[in-house]
Amino acid sequence: MVLGVLPVLAAVPSAAGVGLGVPLLPSSSPTFQHQLLAKATPDECFAGVGMPYPAGPPCAQGQAKVNQAYVWSLAQANNRLWFGTGANVNCIVAGTTLAQPTPRLYDDYVCEYAHSQIVVQNPTMPTNTGDHRQPRVYVHDLSSGTLTEKTDVIKNRSADDLSRLRRTLGLRAGGTSQGVVILAGPALGATVNMFAFDTDTGAYLGSANFTKYGNIRHFLEADGALYAGVGVGANGKDGGYMLRWAGSRTNPFNFIEVGKLPAQVADLTLHDGRIFASTWSAWSGGSSLVPGSADGNSNPPHTIVDPLLERLGIRPIEEADPTIAGVWMSPPLKNGAPGLTTDDAAGWELVWSVQQYEPDPLIATTYGLGALVSYDGYLYWGTMHVPMKSTSVVAGLYPPADDYAARDTLENSQRAVSIFRGRAFGPVVGGVDLIEDVDLLYGEPQLPVYNAEANSGAGGWENMSTGYSAQFGRMGFGNIYTNYTWTMAVTDGRLFVGTMDWSYLAKDLLPSTAAQMGFSGAIEGLSDELDPITIDPELYGGELYMFDSHQQPATAVDTKGMGNPLNYGFRTMITDGKTLYLGMANPMNLRTDPTDDIPEGGWELIKLSWS
């Protein structure tokens, strides 16, 4: 039995005493300064779960609430930053991906779900997204420092534009090319909405709804062309496409399909003359089904591995399930016509899969892959883990028998980010595609795997090899709560990695998930006999890491949400020389009192510079 994964990793100390396995910046590193450029302000009054919303703010009744939580998309053009927001994203994730649409009220935030006035007034609204609020659009002028909201320009254009904005769950992707900026996001009804502006004049160019696609996360400009990765179906559960923009100012919503993938596309980057894309498993989003299952009752898939290759630490890529999260490689951009065309749609190749690392076949289905970037001759990428998703899936298929088994499931099923890099993709050896040069930088040589036949059929957890040995440190950069590799960027010869840290949410999510599993869910432990699960407040806040070269481990630029520990993640990032513009994620919608000693909730736009 493997015990204690969650508390042991969470307690990994560093010399600085911040609970992280990555050292803070040495004295020879750059001197960093950060500046808050803009922040979400309260936009609603809250008087209690299920209660009508009083007028305001300012709020004569109830308390001020800030719904806008994420700078979810960020693009730069003509010395301006364009960005779109996402509201109450943590509530929507818990209601959809974790299937926990139970109203909850804490000191920091509230999720109302079916009791939201949005649902009360619109009975056809899905209750698991009842905390949805329309996103907002802003442009920040870097020269003057002024912030201009563009939301009303969209709403006032036409009834169709207003309806599309209201039905958009959030503006999750932003891209710019040839004088046009596009902000896009998933919409109610498993479609995608896009909104376009002229980057020169700021004029609104219109909106469009794409019924074929159900999700979008990222745009990429590569060799003068703009590309986007999308998913199909609710939260991309039915596969994905790579799109190339073929539009203009007069026709901004013209796209062609230049790639078809069996999993939804997450992030994109240019590396070695090709586009590389990370994907999310179809089952890591809103579905609880496992591959090959129509009803969720089928056994999870097992990767078939040749024993010799396994001993060498090499797992054949062609045996991986392509619907599981992986890294995909496009045909060369300069092969024939410039950039990718419709002829390239079937030419994408899976070059790495999480099944080559994660030994538990069921937990592998809950992975996503996040940011990836080309740096120092290597392709870097990292994993994504929705808080408590893997625990919920394992407990659903293998229900714990008692509090002790529930604690084992909780501790052994959780994963934190693992960081990889690779190069020389796709050499053919003996007719088998091998990835011969993939390094694990932060991760585990072994991970717990649930064996239903262990302990005379009672089931239990066993350590199994991942086939890798980490060069620099443990998963999560040494912190089990570091769960998303959200964004990466290269500038000034350095690679920056922005993450999410869910430690601040854990005090709420741990007991609620335990309760969903049918146990007491007390944060002190699942029962009085079990040791308590403690969360060090020093862990609170998202972390930003930096690689100075591919030969050195990462150092921690910031571990406290860039001055606000309620900023649980670095969601978006734009580079500009020795400057990073950071879009923060902060869903603490009830933290709005500037007179108390607790920071405020809501998105933040931050400038980070160094010398």
XYZ file of C-alpha atoms in Angstrom:
611
model
C 0.000 0.000 0.000
C 1.240 3.453 -0.895
C 0.181 6.030 1.678
C 0.686 9.696 2.270
C 1.261 11.039 -1.266
C -0.910 14.107 -0.771
C 0.370 15.369 2.601
C 3.967 14.306 1.983
C 4.352 16.234 -1.255
C 2.399 19.183 0.095
C 4.838 19.453 2.941
C 8.036 19.422 0.861
C 10.014 22.351 2.275
C 12.433 24.654 0.534
C 15.245 26.714 1.919
C 12.948 29.733 1.789
C 10.278 27.908 3.798
C 7.539 28.414 1.184
C 6.615 24.756 0.821
C 8.000 24.458 -2.686
C 10.590 22.134 -4.126
C 11.977 24.816 -6.442
C 14.526 27.334 -5.142
C 13.809 31.023 -5.218
C 15.893 33.234 -7.458
C 19.609 33.365 -6.670
C 21.300 36.711 -6.143
C 22.705 36.680 -9.686
C 19.253 36.497 -11.261
C 17.373 39.474 -12.719
C 15.672 41.958 -10.427
C 11.925 41.746 -10.988
C 9.295 44.432 -10.477
C 5.563 44.020 -10.942
C 2.818 46.597 -11.434
C -0.951 46.151 -11.282
C -2.323 47.611 -14.516
C -6.024 46.804 -14.097
C -8.357 44.790 -11.885
C -11.940 43.576 -11.943
C -14.389 45.637 -9.906
C -17.602 44.508 -8.165
C -20.465 44.089 -10.633
C -23.306 42.634 -8.551
C -24.815 42.634 -5.062
C -25.315 39.378 -3.178
C -27.850 38.917 -0.374
C -27.756 35.136 0.076
C -27.984 31.932 -1.941
C -31.180 31.923 -3.978
C -32.077 35.483 -3.040
C -32.805 38.207 -5.648
C -29.811 40.412 -6.360
C -30.200 43.864 -4.767
C -29.500 46.965 -6.828
C -25.929 48.136 -7.177
C -23.077 48.221 -6.591
C -22.719 50.217 -4.498
C -24.868 47.874 -2.450
C -27.349 49.315 0.028
C -28.387 45.720 0.760
C -26.241 42.601 0.784
C -22.571 42.716 -0.121
C -20.624 43.561 -3.243
C -19.686 40.641 -5.496
C -17.147 40.447 -8.330
C -18.108 37.790 -10.872
C -15.392 38.389 -13.479
C -12.655 35.967 -12.422
C -10.128 35.323 -15.225
C -8.206 37.263 -17.828
C -9.022 34.282 -20.008
C -7.680 35.596 -23.333
C -4.926 38.079 -24.054
C -3.559 39.468 -27.337
C -1.308 42.389 -28.255
C -1.402 44.727 -31.251
C -0.331 48.347 -31.835
C 0.919 48.761 -28.269
C -2.462 47.726 -26.895
C -3.498 44.669 -24.913
C -6.856 43.172 -25.848
C -8.403 40.751 -23.405
C -11.617 38.929 -22.622
C -12.769 37.617 -19.275
C -14.388 34.550 -17.765
C -16.815 34.771 -14.841
C -17.051 32.399 -11.846
C -14.966 29.828 -13.701
C -14.322 27.742 -10.592
C -18.087 27.308 -10.107
C -18.558 26.258 -13.730
C -15.677 23.752 -13.556
C -17.003 22.229 -10.327
C -20.506 22.034 -11.791
C -19.516 20.509 -15.131
C -16.143 18.775 -14.991
C -16.535 17.583 -11.388
C -20.334 17.146 -11.619
C -20.835 18.876 -8.249
C -23.556 21.510 -8.893
C -24.450 21.756 -5.216
C -24.827 25.342 -3.954
C -21.994 26.327 -1.662
C -21.265 29.468 0.318
C -17.895 30.244 1.847
C -16.284 33.379 3.173
C -14.342 33.734 -0.093
C -16.834 32.791 -2.794
C -20.302 31.516 -3.552
C -21.612 29.124 -6.224
C -25.404 29.145 -6.496
C -26.041 26.774 -9.435
C -29.789 25.987 -9.645
C -30.562 28.683 -7.063
C -28.939 31.426 -9.129
C -31.329 34.120 -10.309
C -29.937 33.468 -13.787
C -31.504 29.992 -13.669
C -34.621 31.153 -11.827
C -35.311 33.680 -14.585
C -34.212 31.299 -17.384
C -35.480 27.796 -16.512
C -33.834 26.271 -19.606
C -30.389 27.353 -18.370
C -28.254 24.319 -17.398
C -28.042 24.310 -13.617
C -24.375 23.265 -13.594
C -23.545 26.578 -15.280
C -26.003 28.625 -13.238
C -23.250 30.991 -12.075
C -22.503 32.036 -15.635
C -22.283 35.746 -16.329
C -21.535 37.213 -19.735
C -17.834 37.879 -20.319
C -16.404 41.345 -20.785
C -13.974 42.794 -23.325
C -11.261 45.348 -22.587
C -8.380 47.080 -24.328
C -5.482 48.487 -22.314
C -3.374 51.166 -23.994
C 0.233 50.621 -22.919
C 1.279 54.148 -23.922
C -1.361 56.059 -21.978
C -2.127 53.438 -19.334
C -5.863 53.762 -19.988
C -8.304 50.869 -19.837
C -11.328 50.951 -22.143
C -14.196 48.484 -21.909
C -15.649 47.335 -25.228
C -18.471 45.157 -23.885
C -21.247 47.655 -24.560
C -20.064 48.124 -28.147
C -20.850 44.451 -28.730
C -24.149 44.523 -26.849
C -25.395 47.615 -28.686
C -24.547 46.433 -32.212
C -27.502 44.096 -32.687
C -29.771 41.610 -30.957
C -27.657 38.770 -32.384
C -24.442 40.221 -30.981
C -26.058 40.712 -27.588
C -27.399 37.163 -27.584
C -24.029 35.696 -28.565
C -22.219 37.553 -25.816
C -24.781 36.536 -23.211
C -24.464 32.891 -24.237
C -20.651 32.871 -24.231
C -19.287 31.049 -21.181
C -16.085 33.064 -21.375
C -13.636 34.499 -23.872
C -10.987 31.800 -23.645
C -8.781 32.490 -26.682
C -7.383 35.631 -28.245
C -5.399 36.138 -31.442
C -4.425 38.911 -33.802
C -3.343 39.062 -37.453
C -3.470 41.562 -40.336
C -5.109 44.309 -38.299
C -7.802 42.101 -36.724
C -8.051 40.827 -33.160
C -10.402 37.929 -32.427
C -11.615 36.978 -28.952
C -13.384 33.626 -28.807
C -14.834 31.185 -26.333
C -17.172 28.263 -25.738
C -20.882 29.023 -25.656
C -23.932 27.430 -24.127
C -25.184 24.676 -26.390
C -21.704 23.280 -27.187
C -20.822 25.868 -29.809
C -18.120 28.558 -30.160
C -18.647 32.318 -30.367
C -16.125 34.785 -31.789
C -15.939 38.590 -31.638
C -13.640 40.698 -33.836
C -12.188 44.208 -33.644
C -10.013 46.404 -35.872
C -6.663 46.748 -34.098
C -5.931 50.135 -35.739
C -9.174 51.972 -35.035
C -10.614 49.838 -32.234
C -13.852 49.483 -34.210
C -16.022 46.458 -33.568
C -16.230 44.220 -36.661
C -18.974 41.838 -35.568
C -19.477 38.342 -34.146
C -20.169 34.822 -35.347
C -21.337 31.517 -33.930
C -19.692 28.241 -35.012
C -22.070 25.350 -34.442
C -19.590 22.670 -35.542
C -17.173 23.362 -32.688
C -17.729 23.199 -28.937
C -14.565 24.649 -27.384
C -11.572 26.860 -28.151
C -8.506 27.596 -26.022
C -5.698 29.122 -28.054
C -4.641 31.057 -31.159
C -1.139 30.997 -32.636
C 0.475 33.217 -35.261
C 3.122 31.202 -37.127
C 5.001 32.323 -40.241
C 2.478 35.088 -40.879
C -0.632 32.914 -40.581
C -3.089 32.704 -37.675
C -4.155 29.281 -36.414
C -6.628 28.142 -33.762
C -7.231 24.833 -32.036
C -10.804 23.809 -31.266
C -12.780 20.972 -29.764
C -15.981 19.349 -30.971
C -18.984 18.703 -28.745
C -19.524 19.683 -25.124
C -16.137 20.708 -23.723
C -14.492 19.153 -26.774
C -15.398 15.571 -25.912
C -15.828 14.518 -29.564
C -12.399 15.393 -30.961
C -10.839 18.500 -32.404
C -9.711 20.498 -35.410
C -6.876 22.822 -36.283
C -8.176 25.930 -38.040
C -6.303 28.446 -40.189
C -7.679 31.952 -40.447
C -8.457 32.935 -44.041
C -10.234 36.156 -43.131
C -9.804 39.915 -43.339
C -11.243 43.067 -41.795
C -14.275 42.741 -44.058
C -14.659 39.006 -43.512
C -13.115 38.244 -40.104
C -14.703 34.846 -39.471
C -13.438 32.842 -42.420
C -11.511 29.723 -41.357
C -10.368 26.551 -43.103
C -9.698 23.215 -41.440
C -6.028 22.199 -41.711
C -5.955 19.457 -39.089
C -8.352 16.846 -37.717
C -7.506 15.273 -34.378
C -9.298 12.658 -32.248
C -8.967 14.854 -29.136
C -9.716 18.521 -28.493
C -6.840 20.936 -29.009
C -5.539 22.865 -25.988
C -2.352 24.853 -26.709
C -0.220 25.494 -29.815
C 3.365 26.463 -30.566
C 5.817 26.629 -33.465
C 8.833 24.319 -33.205
C 11.272 23.114 -35.874
C 9.138 24.441 -38.721
C 5.994 22.623 -37.572
C 3.064 23.388 -35.321
C 2.854 21.268 -32.205
C -0.440 20.989 -30.340
C -1.302 19.673 -26.899
C -4.661 17.999 -26.379
C -7.077 17.165 -23.588
C -8.528 13.720 -23.207
C -12.168 13.460 -24.174
C -12.770 12.126 -20.666
C -10.857 14.838 -18.794
C -13.582 17.366 -19.505
C -17.247 17.019 -18.661
C -17.738 13.273 -19.052
C -17.248 10.577 -16.453
C -17.112 7.801 -19.041
C -13.936 5.870 -19.688
C -12.692 5.027 -23.210
C -14.601 2.337 -25.001
C -17.558 2.762 -22.692
C -21.095 3.756 -23.563
C -22.305 3.820 -19.986
C -19.206 4.282 -17.852
C -19.202 0.657 -16.660
C -16.563 -0.761 -18.981
C -13.071 -1.509 -17.745
C -10.484 1.193 -18.427
C -8.000 0.595 -21.247
C -4.530 -0.739 -20.568
C -1.546 0.342 -22.629
C 0.096 -2.680 -24.227
C 3.851 -2.313 -23.822
C 6.598 -4.517 -25.244
C 8.624 -5.801 -22.227
C 11.982 -4.952 -23.814
C 10.940 -1.393 -24.629
C 9.479 -1.027 -21.146
C 12.770 -2.034 -19.566
C 14.472 0.562 -21.743
C 11.982 3.158 -20.552
C 10.480 3.459 -24.051
C 6.802 2.950 -24.752
C 5.676 2.694 -28.379
C 3.560 5.667 -29.356
C 1.393 3.731 -31.813
C -0.070 1.724 -28.927
C -1.377 4.854 -27.199
C -5.052 5.764 -27.378
C -5.141 8.925 -29.557
C -8.162 10.238 -27.670
C -6.054 10.468 -24.501
C -4.135 13.720 -23.927
C -1.002 13.943 -26.047
C 1.338 16.052 -28.159
C 0.592 16.233 -31.883
C 2.889 17.380 -34.690
C 1.794 18.983 -37.973
C 3.320 18.464 -41.383
C 6.090 20.985 -42.217
C 4.729 24.499 -42.734
C 6.858 24.992 -45.835
C 5.927 21.714 -47.487
C 4.381 22.949 -50.725
C 2.078 25.939 -50.210
C 3.130 28.343 -47.424
C 1.643 27.309 -44.101
C -0.846 24.538 -43.524
C -3.646 23.870 -46.003
C -6.633 21.578 -46.188
C -4.334 18.957 -47.733
C -2.561 18.734 -44.368
C -5.685 17.915 -42.379
C -4.937 14.190 -42.174
C -1.175 14.585 -41.809
C -0.920 15.273 -38.080
C 1.050 12.760 -36.018
C 0.784 11.833 -32.347
C 4.350 12.058 -31.009
C 3.812 11.679 -27.247
C 0.971 10.495 -25.012
C 0.375 10.672 -21.265
C -0.021 6.898 -21.464
C 3.746 6.780 -21.939
C 4.120 8.255 -18.450
C 1.034 7.688 -16.280
C 0.902 3.995 -15.291
C -2.694 4.026 -14.003
C -4.877 3.621 -17.108
C -7.945 5.195 -15.497
C -6.134 8.234 -14.108
C -4.495 8.710 -17.521
C -7.924 9.494 -18.951
C -8.262 12.471 -16.605
C -5.093 14.234 -17.755
C -4.978 17.257 -19.962
C -1.889 18.741 -21.518
C -1.411 22.465 -21.199
C 1.121 24.996 -22.374
C 3.922 24.035 -24.714
C 6.687 26.141 -26.228
C 9.914 25.900 -28.202
C 13.010 26.791 -26.158
C 16.751 26.180 -26.540
C 16.220 23.584 -29.277
C 13.650 21.605 -27.286
C 9.880 21.431 -27.174
C 8.686 21.913 -23.586
C 5.231 20.914 -22.346
C 3.389 20.260 -19.098
C 0.366 18.420 -17.755
C -3.000 19.654 -16.449
C -5.084 18.167 -13.633
C -8.548 19.450 -12.733
C -8.633 19.467 -8.913
C -10.179 16.239 -7.580
C -11.157 15.011 -11.068
C -8.964 11.912 -10.899
C -10.171 11.143 -7.381
C -13.817 11.423 -8.443
C -13.282 9.145 -11.440
C -11.396 6.475 -9.502
C -13.914 6.544 -6.640
C -16.760 6.300 -9.142
C -15.400 3.094 -10.674
C -13.924 1.656 -7.481
C -16.045 2.980 -4.560
C -14.041 3.047 -1.301
C -15.368 0.680 1.338
C -14.701 2.909 4.352
C -13.022 6.102 5.497
C -9.577 4.529 5.376
C -10.023 3.389 1.784
C -11.425 6.821 0.907
C -8.324 8.456 2.384
C -6.110 6.115 0.329
C -8.029 7.017 -2.810
C -7.723 10.722 -2.063
C -3.996 10.581 -1.406
C -2.992 8.196 -4.177
C -5.164 9.367 -7.051
C -4.078 13.014 -7.056
C -1.509 14.242 -9.572
C 0.369 17.519 -9.913
C 1.993 19.025 -12.999
C 4.788 17.125 -14.689
C 7.101 19.015 -17.040
C 8.670 17.379 -20.106
C 10.851 18.390 -22.998
C 11.694 16.590 -26.208
C 13.359 16.854 -29.586
C 14.048 14.713 -32.660
C 10.437 13.599 -32.886
C 9.390 10.633 -34.917
C 12.464 8.586 -35.956
C 11.452 5.142 -37.209
C 13.294 2.201 -35.636
C 12.314 -1.300 -36.684
C 8.995 -0.021 -37.988
C 8.108 1.489 -34.590
C 7.838 5.229 -34.009
C 9.916 6.003 -30.942
C 10.397 9.198 -29.038
C 14.081 8.760 -28.284
C 14.826 12.106 -26.698
C 12.080 13.014 -24.222
C 13.191 14.138 -20.783
C 11.105 14.350 -17.629
C 12.177 17.541 -15.852
C 9.701 17.568 -12.960
C 7.725 14.454 -12.156
C 7.881 10.989 -10.593
C 9.799 7.789 -11.345
C 6.871 5.880 -9.814
C 3.189 6.673 -9.326
C 0.406 4.872 -7.412
C -1.825 2.589 -9.476
C -5.088 1.086 -8.262
C -5.162 -2.704 -8.510
C -8.683 -4.041 -8.079
C -7.336 -7.588 -7.556
C -4.950 -6.689 -4.725
C -5.588 -7.742 -1.114
C -7.541 -10.838 -2.124
C -9.893 -8.853 -4.308
C -10.446 -5.994 -1.866
C -8.307 -3.718 -4.020
C -5.361 -1.513 -3.144
C -2.719 0.897 -4.391
C 0.689 -0.154 -5.699
C 3.616 1.864 -6.982
C 4.488 1.352 -10.645
C 7.260 2.782 -12.780
C 6.540 5.695 -15.088
C 9.555 4.821 -17.224
C 11.190 8.175 -16.460
C 13.627 9.649 -13.970
C 13.108 13.346 -13.295
C 16.140 15.537 -13.957
C 15.243 18.460 -11.717
C 12.554 17.629 -9.184
C 9.207 16.182 -8.183
C 5.826 16.701 -9.800
C 4.212 20.043 -9.116
C 7.695 21.525 -8.746
C 7.496 19.828 -5.335
C 3.973 21.051 -4.479
C 1.081 18.586 -4.906
C -1.372 21.486 -5.282
C 0.366 22.904 -8.385
C -2.062 21.380 -10.853
C -2.049 23.310 -14.165
C 0.768 24.123 -16.557
C -1.317 27.065 -17.694
C 1.007 29.164 -19.797
C 4.579 29.285 -21.112
C 6.485 32.074 -22.839
C 10.036 32.658 -24.026
C 11.654 36.082 -23.903
C 15.078 37.543 -23.091
C 16.574 34.067 -23.520
C 14.477 32.644 -20.684
C 11.502 30.318 -20.445
C 8.709 31.383 -18.073
C 6.114 28.893 -16.830
C 2.871 30.105 -15.240
C 0.928 27.619 -13.137
C -2.231 27.210 -11.104
C -2.084 26.269 -7.414
C -5.372 25.040 -5.930
C -4.224 24.958 -2.284
C -6.522 27.878 -1.426
C -9.489 25.964 -2.855
C -8.450 22.664 -1.283
C -9.896 23.497 2.110
C -13.306 23.598 0.381
C -12.904 21.017 -2.411
C -11.392 18.252 -0.286
C -14.380 17.925 2.088
C -16.986 18.462 -0.645
C -15.486 15.722 -2.816
C -15.211 13.395 0.170
C -18.876 14.044 0.917
C -19.737 13.258 -2.718
C -17.896 9.957 -2.251
C -20.223 9.227 0.654
C -17.922 9.997 3.557
C -17.844 12.615 6.293
C -15.610 15.015 4.412
C -14.268 16.827 7.454
C -11.177 18.770 6.498
C -9.386 17.388 9.583
C -9.614 13.951 7.999
C -12.309 11.630 6.744
C -12.827 10.364 10.279
C -11.569 11.131 13.786
C -9.164 8.185 13.639
C -7.284 9.471 10.594
C -4.450 11.972 10.675
C -5.521 15.448 9.605
C -4.856 16.863 6.167
C -3.187 20.197 6.725
C -2.665 22.915 4.126
C 0.095 25.398 4.761
C -1.159 28.949 4.035
C 2.330 29.664 2.691
C 1.318 27.632 -0.369
C -1.524 29.984 -1.329
C -1.248 31.732 -4.681
C -0.202 30.693 -8.186
C 3.470 30.256 -9.014
C 5.624 31.622 -11.830
C 8.836 29.744 -12.656
C 11.781 30.545 -14.895
C 14.344 28.443 -16.768
C 17.586 30.301 -17.601
C 18.659 27.514 -19.980
C 17.833 23.922 -20.783
C 20.749 22.825 -18.615
C 19.496 24.375 -15.379
C 16.481 23.654 -13.155
C 13.724 26.202 -12.805
C 13.749 28.926 -10.185
C 10.671 30.473 -8.620
C 10.069 34.057 -9.759
C 6.957 34.330 -7.585
C 5.004 31.892 -5.413
C 2.282 34.152 -4.008
C 0.029 35.049 -6.923
C 2.140 38.107 -7.787
C 1.240 39.998 -4.640
C -2.257 38.564 -4.121
C -2.511 35.005 -2.731
C -6.125 34.848 -3.977
C -4.663 34.868 -7.514
C -4.500 31.097 -7.775
C -3.003 31.059 -11.243
C -1.187 32.735 -14.119
C -3.787 32.186 -16.832
C -2.435 34.183 -19.792
C 0.919 35.681 -20.708
C 2.233 38.065 -23.404
C 5.949 38.787 -23.910
C 7.529 42.097 -24.884
C 11.308 42.130 -24.466
C 12.136 42.249 -20.763
C 8.453 42.503 -19.924
C 5.689 39.989 -19.323
C 2.026 40.961 -19.263
C 0.212 38.533 -17.008
C -3.495 37.770 -16.910
C -4.369 36.355 -13.501
C -7.118 33.964 -12.382
C -8.914 34.860 -9.134
C -12.502 33.592 -8.601
C -12.947 34.724 -4.989
C -16.125 36.594 -5.819
C -17.055 37.636 -2.272
C -13.698 39.181 -1.398
C -14.519 42.783 -2.282
C -13.967 44.774 0.914
C -10.911 47.044 0.482
C -10.965 47.952 4.177
C -10.295 44.472 5.586
C -6.936 42.700 5.772
C -7.750 40.189 2.994
C -6.889 40.888 -0.665
C -9.673 41.334 -3.197
C -11.048 38.817 -5.667
C -11.470 39.167 -9.416
C -9.088 39.125 -12.373
C -5.909 41.183 -12.452
C -3.732 42.394 -15.336
C -0.117 42.714 -14.214
C 3.075 44.000 -15.805
C 6.234 42.137 -14.804
C 9.574 43.630 -15.845
C 13.193 43.015 -14.933
C 16.680 44.392 -15.267
